[in-house]
Amino acid sequence: HPKRSIACFRQSGARARRTRRAAWYIRVDMGIVAVRPATPGDIPTVLSLLRELAAYEGKLDSVRIDERLLAEHAFGERACIEVLLGWLDGNAVGYAIFFPHFGSYGGRPWLYLEDLYVQPGARGAGVGRAMMAHLASLTLDRGWAGMTWSVLDWNESAFAFYRGLGAATANGHVPMDLTGDALLRLAAHGVSSE
């Protein structure tokens, strides 16, 4: 993993102070919000939250990841993702999975946000905003061009949340997937033995 530079914001009233720490803490009227990178010991918590997201999206039957796979992809020798946990009053209530995505026209990486989830009971307390602010800070600290993600077309509350942060829809791009049998067929037909 690249060295992580994580800022800490303490908010009390209208005054905010910035220091360097291992996590972000923001005092809000509803509780204390913290954001920090997940550790290998957090894998069961992340998987539990991931399954909650899948259930919310109606895709729980599609979840194939387990503790071994998450550990391998987040903390293994060839790690390809990073994971954040969002906390409210000392309880993990959200997570984010992200990784670099290269922008060929601009010649710089972007942060691709694969998942952002906050438990319904913790929404509105500032956890999602704190996690997005943390990701924005990482993006800038790493010299990346920006952040990108997709939103399910029916998830109006997510659209409203992201628009409230200043996000806009991508410049005409529509995400596409190639998986399963179609992926296997293409791989089999695209290989030349010359």
Short mmCIF file of C-alpha atoms in Angstrom, two decimals:
data_model
loop_
_atom_site.label_atom_id
_atom_site.label_comp_id
_atom_site.label_asym_id
_atom_site.label_seq_id
_atom_site.Cartn_x
_atom_site.Cartn_y
_atom_site.Cartn_z
CA HIS A 1 0.00 0.00 0.00
CA PRO A 2 1.14 3.55 -0.62
CA LYS A 3 1.86 5.54 2.51
CA ARG A 4 -1.40 6.90 3.85
CA SER A 5 -1.65 10.54 4.85
CA ILE A 6 -4.78 11.03 6.88
CA ALA A 7 -5.93 14.33 8.27
CA CYS A 8 -7.81 14.82 11.49
CA PHE A 9 -10.56 17.38 11.85
CA ARG A 10 -11.94 18.31 15.24
CA GLN A 11 -15.03 20.43 14.99
CA SER A 12 -16.36 22.35 17.95
CA GLY A 13 -19.01 24.88 17.09
CA ALA A 14 -17.90 26.97 14.11
CA ARG A 15 -14.17 26.47 14.82
CA ALA A 16 -12.22 23.65 13.17
CA ARG A 17 -8.59 22.70 13.62
CA ARG A 18 -6.50 20.47 11.31
CA THR A 19 -3.80 18.09 12.58
CA ARG A 20 -2.22 14.86 11.32
CA ARG A 21 -3.60 11.67 12.86
CA ALA A 22 -4.53 8.08 12.04
CA ALA A 23 -8.24 8.85 11.73
CA TRP A 24 -10.74 11.62 11.29
CA TYR A 25 -12.98 12.59 14.17
CA ILE A 26 -15.83 15.02 13.80
CA ARG A 27 -18.08 15.98 16.68
CA VAL A 28 -21.64 16.39 15.50
CA ASP A 29 -24.78 16.92 17.54
CA MET A 30 -25.74 13.28 17.03
CA GLY A 31 -22.45 11.74 18.16
CA ILE A 32 -18.79 11.35 17.39
CA VAL A 33 -17.99 10.34 13.81
CA ALA A 34 -14.63 8.76 12.97
CA VAL A 35 -13.13 7.42 9.74
CA ARG A 36 -10.08 5.17 9.59
CA PRO A 37 -8.50 2.59 7.31
CA ALA A 38 -9.65 -0.94 7.99
CA THR A 39 -7.14 -3.42 9.41
CA PRO A 40 -7.01 -7.20 8.96
CA GLY A 41 -8.82 -7.50 12.29
CA ASP A 42 -11.76 -5.56 10.81
CA ILE A 43 -12.46 -8.09 8.07
CA PRO A 44 -15.52 -9.69 9.77
CA THR A 45 -17.03 -6.23 10.35
CA VAL A 46 -16.44 -5.16 6.75
CA LEU A 47 -17.99 -8.38 5.44
CA SER A 48 -21.03 -7.93 7.65
CA LEU A 49 -21.53 -4.37 6.36
CA LEU A 50 -20.93 -5.53 2.77
CA ARG A 51 -23.66 -8.14 3.16
CA GLU A 52 -26.02 -5.46 4.52
CA LEU A 53 -25.36 -3.38 1.38
CA ALA A 54 -25.99 -6.40 -0.84
CA ALA A 55 -29.29 -7.10 0.96
CA TYR A 56 -30.30 -3.43 0.57
CA GLU A 57 -29.59 -3.67 -3.17
CA GLY A 58 -31.44 -7.00 -3.45
CA LYS A 59 -28.22 -8.83 -4.40
CA LEU A 60 -27.38 -10.84 -1.29
CA ASP A 61 -27.38 -14.07 -3.34
CA SER A 62 -24.59 -12.60 -5.50
CA VAL A 63 -22.10 -12.16 -2.63
CA ARG A 64 -19.19 -14.56 -3.13
CA ILE A 65 -16.48 -12.79 -1.15
CA ASP A 66 -15.37 -14.31 2.15
CA GLU A 67 -12.80 -13.41 4.81
CA ARG A 68 -9.92 -15.05 2.91
CA LEU A 69 -10.67 -13.20 -0.34
CA LEU A 70 -11.16 -9.86 1.39
CA ALA A 71 -7.90 -10.29 3.29
CA GLU A 72 -6.07 -11.22 0.10
CA HIS A 73 -7.40 -8.28 -1.93
CA ALA A 74 -7.13 -5.67 0.83
CA PHE A 75 -4.01 -6.73 2.74
CA GLY A 76 -2.25 -9.45 0.74
CA GLU A 77 0.96 -9.35 -1.26
CA ARG A 78 -0.92 -8.21 -4.38
CA ALA A 79 -3.55 -6.05 -2.65
CA CYS A 80 -5.71 -4.18 -5.14
CA ILE A 81 -8.26 -2.39 -2.91
CA GLU A 82 -8.30 -0.19 0.15
CA VAL A 83 -11.03 -0.21 2.77
CA LEU A 84 -12.25 2.50 5.15
CA LEU A 85 -14.55 2.09 8.12
CA GLY A 86 -16.93 4.79 9.30
CA TRP A 87 -17.70 4.93 13.02
CA LEU A 88 -20.44 6.57 15.04
CA ASP A 89 -19.95 6.72 18.81
CA GLY A 90 -17.41 3.90 18.68
CA ASN A 91 -19.51 1.56 16.50
CA ALA A 92 -18.58 0.64 12.92
CA VAL A 93 -21.62 1.73 10.90
CA GLY A 94 -20.21 2.13 7.39
CA TYR A 95 -17.48 1.13 4.98
CA ALA A 96 -15.96 2.16 1.68
CA ILE A 97 -13.96 0.09 -0.80
CA PHE A 98 -11.87 2.01 -3.33
CA PHE A 99 -8.91 1.65 -5.69
CA PRO A 100 -7.04 3.65 -8.35
CA HIS A 101 -8.59 4.02 -11.80
CA PHE A 102 -6.43 5.49 -14.56
CA GLY A 103 -7.71 8.38 -16.69
CA SER A 104 -5.96 7.98 -20.02
CA TYR A 105 -6.85 11.42 -21.44
CA GLY A 106 -5.57 13.32 -18.43
CA GLY A 107 -2.72 10.91 -17.73
CA ARG A 108 -3.51 10.72 -14.00
CA PRO A 109 -5.19 8.22 -11.70
CA TRP A 110 -8.65 8.75 -10.24
CA LEU A 111 -10.05 7.23 -7.09
CA TYR A 112 -12.74 4.72 -8.03
CA LEU A 113 -15.25 4.20 -5.21
CA GLU A 114 -16.63 0.68 -5.51
CA ASP A 115 -18.81 0.72 -2.38
CA LEU A 116 -19.95 3.34 0.09
CA TYR A 117 -22.42 2.11 2.69
CA VAL A 118 -23.74 3.54 5.93
CA GLN A 119 -26.28 1.62 7.98
CA PRO A 120 -29.77 3.16 7.72
CA GLY A 121 -29.93 3.95 11.45
CA ALA A 122 -26.70 5.98 11.21
CA ARG A 123 -27.62 7.97 8.10
CA GLY A 124 -27.90 11.70 8.60
CA ALA A 125 -25.27 11.72 11.38
CA GLY A 126 -22.42 12.79 9.09
CA VAL A 127 -20.72 9.42 8.61
CA GLY A 128 -21.16 9.28 4.82
CA ARG A 129 -20.05 12.90 4.41
CA ALA A 130 -17.00 12.28 6.63
CA MET A 131 -16.05 9.20 4.60
CA MET A 132 -16.40 11.10 1.33
CA ALA A 133 -14.35 14.00 2.75
CA HIS A 134 -11.67 11.52 3.82
CA LEU A 135 -11.60 10.01 0.31
CA ALA A 136 -11.42 13.50 -1.25
CA SER A 137 -8.45 14.31 0.99
CA LEU A 138 -6.70 11.07 -0.01
CA THR A 139 -7.34 11.86 -3.67
CA LEU A 140 -5.72 15.28 -3.34
CA ASP A 141 -2.84 14.00 -1.15
CA ARG A 142 -1.98 11.42 -3.82
CA GLY A 143 -2.13 13.95 -6.66
CA TRP A 144 -4.99 12.13 -8.38
CA ALA A 145 -7.38 13.86 -10.78
CA GLY A 146 -10.66 13.19 -8.96
CA MET A 147 -13.12 10.60 -7.72
CA THR A 148 -15.58 8.50 -9.69
CA TRP A 149 -18.26 5.93 -8.85
CA SER A 150 -21.59 4.63 -10.10
CA VAL A 151 -25.02 4.81 -8.49
CA LEU A 152 -27.89 2.39 -8.99
CA ASP A 153 -30.47 4.12 -11.17
CA TRP A 154 -33.26 3.63 -8.60
CA ASN A 155 -31.32 4.92 -5.57
CA GLU A 156 -32.67 8.48 -5.38
CA SER A 157 -31.39 9.03 -1.82
CA ALA A 158 -27.84 8.25 -3.01
CA PHE A 159 -28.21 10.66 -5.94
CA ALA A 160 -29.40 13.37 -3.56
CA PHE A 161 -26.51 12.70 -1.14
CA TYR A 162 -23.86 12.86 -3.88
CA ARG A 163 -25.39 15.94 -5.52
CA GLY A 164 -25.33 17.60 -2.10
CA LEU A 165 -21.57 17.04 -2.07
CA GLY A 166 -21.22 18.75 -5.45
CA ALA A 167 -20.95 15.59 -7.60
CA ALA A 168 -22.39 15.51 -11.11
CA THR A 169 -23.16 12.72 -13.54
CA ALA A 170 -20.23 11.63 -15.70
CA ASN A 171 -19.78 13.15 -19.14
CA GLY A 172 -22.09 10.81 -21.04
CA HIS A 173 -20.39 7.58 -19.96
CA VAL A 174 -22.62 4.59 -19.24
CA PRO A 175 -21.08 1.76 -17.19
CA MET A 176 -21.05 -1.68 -18.81
CA ASP A 177 -20.20 -5.13 -17.44
CA LEU A 178 -18.76 -8.23 -19.06
CA THR A 179 -18.88 -11.30 -16.81
CA GLY A 180 -19.78 -14.99 -16.69
CA ASP A 181 -20.29 -16.90 -19.92
CA ALA A 182 -19.87 -13.81 -22.09
CA LEU A 183 -16.46 -13.14 -20.54
CA LEU A 184 -15.42 -16.78 -21.03
CA ARG A 185 -16.58 -16.79 -24.67
CA LEU A 186 -14.73 -13.58 -25.47
CA ALA A 187 -11.52 -14.78 -23.81
CA ALA A 188 -11.71 -18.10 -25.70
CA HIS A 189 -12.28 -16.44 -29.10
CA GLY A 190 -9.82 -13.61 -28.62
CA VAL A 191 -6.74 -15.79 -28.13
CA SER A 192 -4.62 -16.47 -31.21
CA SER A 193 -2.16 -19.36 -31.33
CA GLU A 194 0.06 -17.67 -33.94
#
